[in-house]
Amino acid sequence: DEGDAYNFLQDYTSSTHTGQVEYKHYWVLNNTNHLYPFVGLHFYNQSYETTDSQVLNDGTENSFTDAGFNNDLNYQLIDPYLGFEYKFMLGSFIFKPGITYHQYYWQAKQFGDKLVNKNKGMWLPALNVEFEVNSVNKIVLDYSMNSTFKDAAEYANRYRLNSFNQLYRGNLDLENESYHSGTLYYRNTNILNRIYYNLGFSYIKREKSIRNTTVLEGIDQISTSVYSNLPENNYSFNGSFSKSFSDFVLGTGVNAGLSDYS
């Protein structure tokens, strides 16, 4: 015997408006000392709507709204920030430390009701160091603390149908992800011999991250996003080598990555 057929109707729509304005002043103190203060504003607004229903045999629609489905979410993030970068030379080294202060304001409205209205401040340091060994060899170190927010779909706290028995529900309690990012690379550019090679190593350490978790309810699988401070580290290495000849270029490269997480 064949099972009954179910006809589902799904409608997902999303629109995003974003903008950024920044003023940066390049203040040259002398030949070896530069100061770059800046101030800016980042604006993000997203509307997100989902509709799940069943089309019955007589052509009518059975809405799932009363069962906790369907979303009509408006998500807004305002991020005013200010900071500075200081660039100075010390021998063959060029240092550029900096720090930025962000004050995040975000809110979420579901069907016109304001369910989230939060704000938090965060300092994000950064450092760039360049060491020019000679005209051929150069070593660069980059470090930064980073902060990112998810989009409206992650906050929509009502069910969305992914498949017959797989549901997704967002989480209004989510905040920003934060992580440390560092890169060290070496570059050799020997124009005379037409030999070029690069070596790079990157490291990312996450302090706050957003992950998916799944709860089983009977035959249904309900996935949602959760805010986590469990450790997570990502390591990557890349290298490339090329040699130019009169009529062709011979090159090779390698990439490797490793992640550990809970």
GROMACS .gro file of C-alpha atoms in nm:
model
  262
    1ASP     CA    1   0.000   0.000   0.000
    2GLU     CA    2   0.123   0.344  -0.083
    3GLY     CA    3   0.136   0.605   0.195
    4ASP     CA    4  -0.066   0.922   0.189
    5ALA     CA    5   0.079   1.216  -0.005
    6TYR     CA    6   0.118   1.555   0.164
    7ASN     CA    7   0.135   1.881  -0.026
    8PHE     CA    8   0.317   2.158   0.160
    9LEU     CA    9   0.338   2.523   0.060
   10GLN     CA   10   0.640   2.726   0.172
   11ASP     CA   11   0.714   3.093   0.114
   12TYR     CA   12   1.035   3.254   0.241
   13THR     CA   13   1.122   3.618   0.172
   14SER     CA   14   1.400   3.840   0.303
   15SER     CA   15   1.519   4.194   0.227
   16THR     CA   16   1.828   4.366   0.364
   17HIS     CA   17   1.937   4.729   0.384
   18THR     CA   18   2.290   4.805   0.500
   19GLY     CA   19   2.518   5.105   0.498
   20GLN     CA   20   2.839   5.238   0.648
   21VAL     CA   21   2.999   5.577   0.680
   22GLU     CA   22   3.349   5.643   0.819
   23TYR     CA   23   3.573   5.942   0.868
   24LYS     CA   24   3.946   5.880   0.900
   25HIS     CA   25   4.216   6.141   0.955
   26TYR     CA   26   4.570   6.070   0.834
   27TRP     CA   27   4.787   6.257   1.079
   28VAL     CA   28   5.157   6.254   0.981
   29LEU     CA   29   5.358   6.338   1.292
   30ASN     CA   30   5.697   6.295   1.120
   31ASN     CA   31   5.865   6.064   0.871
   32THR     CA   32   5.851   5.760   1.101
   33ASN     CA   33   5.534   5.822   1.308
   34HIS     CA   34   5.178   5.838   1.173
   35LEU     CA   35   4.850   5.848   1.368
   36TYR     CA   36   4.516   5.754   1.211
   37PRO     CA   37   4.210   5.831   1.430
   38PHE     CA   38   3.872   5.735   1.285
   39VAL     CA   39   3.502   5.727   1.369
   40GLY     CA   40   3.220   5.552   1.188
   41LEU     CA   41   2.871   5.404   1.188
   42HIS     CA   42   2.748   5.075   1.047
   43PHE     CA   43   2.373   5.020   0.996
   44TYR     CA   44   2.201   4.689   0.920
   45ASN     CA   45   1.827   4.625   0.880
   46GLN     CA   46   1.671   4.300   0.763
   47SER     CA   47   1.313   4.181   0.730
   48TYR     CA   48   1.251   3.806   0.723
   49GLU     CA   49   0.922   3.627   0.659
   50THR     CA   50   0.842   3.255   0.644
   51THR     CA   51   0.510   3.085   0.578
   52ASP     CA   52   0.448   2.710   0.605
   53SER     CA   53   0.110   2.554   0.530
   54GLN     CA   54  -0.048   2.237   0.396
   55VAL     CA   55  -0.257   2.231   0.080
   56LEU     CA   56  -0.549   1.995   0.138
   57ASN     CA   57  -0.709   1.775  -0.126
   58ASP     CA   58  -0.994   2.023  -0.176
   59GLY     CA   59  -0.743   2.301  -0.252
   60THR     CA   60  -0.776   2.488   0.078
   61GLU     CA   61  -0.474   2.574   0.292
   62ASN     CA   62  -0.422   2.453   0.646
   63SER     CA   63  -0.213   2.718   0.822
   64PHE     CA   64   0.048   2.611   1.079
   65THR     CA   65   0.047   2.945   1.261
   66ASP     CA   66  -0.135   2.815   1.571
   67ALA     CA   67   0.126   2.535   1.600
   68GLY     CA   68   0.410   2.786   1.640
   69PHE     CA   69   0.509   2.817   1.273
   70ASN     CA   70   0.560   3.122   1.047
   71ASN     CA   71   0.780   3.425   1.110
   72ASP     CA   72   0.750   3.795   1.041
   73LEU     CA   73   1.073   3.929   1.189
   74ASN     CA   74   1.240   4.266   1.159
   75TYR     CA   75   1.601   4.273   1.279
   76GLN     CA   76   1.807   4.589   1.318
   77LEU     CA   77   2.169   4.642   1.420
   78ILE     CA   78   2.333   4.982   1.474
   79ASP     CA   79   2.709   4.986   1.532
   80PRO     CA   80   2.875   5.322   1.606
   81TYR     CA   81   3.252   5.287   1.655
   82LEU     CA   82   3.569   5.486   1.703
   83GLY     CA   83   3.938   5.407   1.731
   84PHE     CA   84   4.286   5.478   1.607
   85GLU     CA   85   4.588   5.321   1.441
   86TYR     CA   86   4.945   5.420   1.520
   87LYS     CA   87   5.210   5.347   1.257
   88PHE     CA   88   5.579   5.380   1.333
   89MET     CA   89   5.911   5.253   1.199
   90LEU     CA   90   6.183   5.095   1.405
   91GLY     CA   91   6.484   4.988   1.201
   92SER     CA   92   6.363   4.741   0.937
   93PHE     CA   93   6.032   4.690   1.122
   94ILE     CA   94   5.707   4.875   1.060
   95PHE     CA   95   5.454   4.846   1.346
   96LYS     CA   96   5.088   4.938   1.324
   97PRO     CA   97   4.895   4.871   1.646
   98GLY     CA   98   4.537   4.985   1.677
   99ILE     CA   99   4.218   4.951   1.878
  100THR     CA  100   3.851   5.008   1.800
  101TYR     CA  101   3.559   5.049   2.037
  102HIS     CA  102   3.218   4.928   1.914
  103GLN     CA  103   2.888   4.999   2.085
  104TYR     CA  104   2.632   4.755   1.945
  105TYR     CA  105   2.258   4.821   1.956
  106TRP     CA  106   2.029   4.553   1.819
  107GLN     CA  107   1.659   4.479   1.832
  108ALA     CA  108   1.419   4.222   1.687
  109LYS     CA  109   1.045   4.251   1.635
  110GLN     CA  110   0.825   3.949   1.570
  111PHE     CA  111   0.486   4.038   1.413
  112GLY     CA  112   0.542   4.398   1.529
  113ASP     CA  113   0.611   4.306   1.894
  114LYS     CA  114   0.957   4.408   2.016
  115LEU     CA  115   1.105   4.091   2.170
  116VAL     CA  116   1.474   4.193   2.177
  117ASN     CA  117   1.628   4.529   2.263
  118LYS     CA  118   1.991   4.494   2.371
  119ASN     CA  119   2.320   4.678   2.361
  120LYS     CA  120   2.680   4.600   2.453
  121GLY     CA  121   3.023   4.754   2.409
  122MET     CA  122   3.339   4.580   2.295
  123TRP     CA  123   3.705   4.669   2.243
  124LEU     CA  124   3.872   4.514   1.937
  125PRO     CA  125   4.253   4.538   1.929
  126ALA     CA  126   4.466   4.482   1.618
  127LEU     CA  127   4.835   4.465   1.530
  128ASN     CA  128   5.026   4.455   1.203
  129VAL     CA  129   5.406   4.409   1.190
  130GLU     CA  130   5.613   4.410   0.872
  131PHE     CA  131   5.979   4.309   0.862
  132GLU     CA  132   6.159   4.370   0.534
  133VAL     CA  133   6.467   4.150   0.552
  134ASN     CA  134   6.589   4.287   0.220
  135SER     CA  135   6.443   4.385  -0.116
  136VAL     CA  136   6.361   4.019  -0.184
  137ASN     CA  137   6.238   3.881   0.150
  138LYS     CA  138   5.952   4.009   0.363
  139ILE     CA  139   5.777   3.879   0.676
  140VAL     CA  140   5.433   4.003   0.786
  141LEU     CA  141   5.241   3.938   1.109
  142ASP     CA  142   4.870   4.024   1.137
  143TYR     CA  143   4.652   3.995   1.447
  144SER     CA  144   4.301   4.115   1.517
  145MET     CA  145   4.011   4.057   1.753
  146ASN     CA  146   3.688   4.024   1.555
  147SER     CA  147   3.317   4.045   1.625
  148THR     CA  148   3.030   3.940   1.395
  149PHE     CA  149   2.651   3.910   1.420
  150LYS     CA  150   2.424   3.659   1.249
  151ASP     CA  151   2.137   3.759   1.024
  152ALA     CA  152   1.764   3.764   1.095
  153ALA     CA  153   1.701   3.395   1.016
  154GLU     CA  154   1.906   3.296   1.323
  155TYR     CA  155   1.683   3.509   1.549
  156ALA     CA  156   1.342   3.409   1.410
  157ASN     CA  157   1.206   3.216   1.708
  158ARG     CA  158   0.914   3.038   1.542
  159TYR     CA  159   0.930   2.708   1.354
  160ARG     CA  160   1.034   2.673   0.991
  161LEU     CA  161   0.982   2.350   0.801
  162ASN     CA  162   1.301   2.216   0.641
  163SER     CA  163   1.159   1.878   0.540
  164PHE     CA  164   0.876   1.647   0.643
  165ASN     CA  165   1.012   1.580   0.993
  166GLN     CA  166   1.292   1.838   1.022
  167LEU     CA  167   1.218   2.177   1.176
  168TYR     CA  168   1.430   2.482   1.252
  169ARG     CA  169   1.369   2.749   1.515
  170GLY     CA  170   1.590   3.054   1.573
  171ASN     CA  171   1.700   3.193   1.908
  172LEU     CA  172   1.628   3.548   2.023
  173ASP     CA  173   1.898   3.526   2.292
  174LEU     CA  174   2.187   3.513   2.045
  175GLU     CA  175   2.457   3.777   2.065
  176ASN     CA  176   2.773   3.843   1.865
  177GLU     CA  177   3.041   3.588   1.786
  178SER     CA  178   3.395   3.688   1.886
  179TYR     CA  179   3.728   3.537   1.785
  180HIS     CA  180   4.102   3.603   1.766
  181SER     CA  181   4.263   3.583   1.422
  182GLY     CA  182   4.637   3.572   1.352
  183THR     CA  183   4.838   3.531   1.032
  184LEU     CA  184   5.212   3.501   0.977
  185TYR     CA  185   5.347   3.480   0.625
  186TYR     CA  186   5.679   3.499   0.447
  187ARG     CA  187   5.720   3.621   0.089
  188ASN     CA  188   6.019   3.587  -0.139
  189THR     CA  189   6.018   3.777  -0.469
  190ASN     CA  190   6.338   3.726  -0.659
  191ILE     CA  191   6.276   3.916  -0.982
  192LEU     CA  192   6.631   3.862  -1.107
  193ASN     CA  193   6.604   3.482  -1.093
  194ARG     CA  194   6.225   3.491  -1.155
  195ILE     CA  195   6.161   3.273  -0.851
  196TYR     CA  196   5.865   3.345  -0.623
  197TYR     CA  197   5.746   3.160  -0.314
  198ASN     CA  198   5.522   3.226  -0.018
  199LEU     CA  199   5.467   3.053   0.314
  200GLY     CA  200   5.176   3.133   0.543
  201PHE     CA  201   5.032   3.016   0.873
  202SER     CA  202   4.693   3.121   1.015
  203TYR     CA  203   4.530   3.065   1.352
  204ILE     CA  204   4.174   3.139   1.467
  205LYS     CA  205   4.063   3.101   1.827
  206ARG     CA  206   3.691   3.142   1.895
  207GLU     CA  207   3.579   3.274   2.232
  208LYS     CA  208   3.204   3.305   2.165
  209SER     CA  209   3.042   3.119   1.877
  210ILE     CA  210   2.698   3.023   1.749
  211ARG     CA  211   2.636   2.655   1.684
  212ASN     CA  212   2.342   2.437   1.587
  213THR     CA  213   2.192   2.180   1.818
  214THR     CA  214   1.918   1.925   1.748
  215VAL     CA  215   1.645   1.797   1.980
  216LEU     CA  216   1.446   1.481   1.898
  217GLU     CA  217   1.073   1.490   1.969
  218GLY     CA  218   0.927   1.160   1.850
  219ILE     CA  219   1.016   1.132   1.483
  220ASP     CA  220   1.069   1.507   1.454
  221GLN     CA  221   1.412   1.671   1.458
  222ILE     CA  222   1.409   2.030   1.583
  223SER     CA  223   1.727   2.227   1.518
  224THR     CA  224   1.809   2.562   1.675
  225SER     CA  225   2.107   2.795   1.718
  226VAL     CA  226   2.274   2.832   2.057
  227TYR     CA  227   2.532   3.072   2.199
  228SER     CA  228   2.843   2.882   2.305
  229ASN     CA  229   3.175   2.953   2.475
  230LEU     CA  230   3.314   2.604   2.416
  231PRO     CA  231   3.674   2.613   2.287
  232GLU     CA  232   3.736   2.604   1.915
  233ASN     CA  233   4.066   2.643   1.731
  234ASN     CA  234   4.145   2.643   1.358
  235TYR     CA  235   4.495   2.612   1.212
  236SER     CA  236   4.588   2.642   0.845
  237PHE     CA  237   4.909   2.640   0.644
  238ASN     CA  238   4.965   2.731   0.281
  239GLY     CA  239   5.267   2.753   0.058
  240SER     CA  240   5.336   2.819  -0.307
  241PHE     CA  241   5.637   2.817  -0.538
  242SER     CA  242   5.674   2.932  -0.897
  243LYS     CA  243   5.957   2.971  -1.144
  244SER     CA  244   5.926   3.175  -1.461
  245PHE     CA  245   6.100   3.072  -1.780
  246SER     CA  246   6.108   3.246  -2.112
  247ASP     CA  247   5.794   3.076  -2.249
  248PHE     CA  248   5.617   2.923  -1.948
  249VAL     CA  249   5.575   2.929  -1.569
  250LEU     CA  250   5.618   2.624  -1.347
  251GLY     CA  251   5.448   2.632  -1.009
  252THR     CA  252   5.316   2.423  -0.723
  253GLY     CA  253   5.129   2.481  -0.397
  254VAL     CA  254   5.011   2.313  -0.079
  255ASN     CA  255   4.732   2.381   0.170
  256ALA     CA  256   4.665   2.208   0.502
  257GLY     CA  257   4.413   2.269   0.780
  258LEU     CA  258   4.335   2.139   1.126
  259SER     CA  259   4.042   2.213   1.359
  260ASP     CA  260   3.975   2.110   1.716
  261TYR     CA  261   3.647   2.186   1.893
  262SER     CA  262   3.398   2.054   2.147
   0.00000   0.00000   0.00000
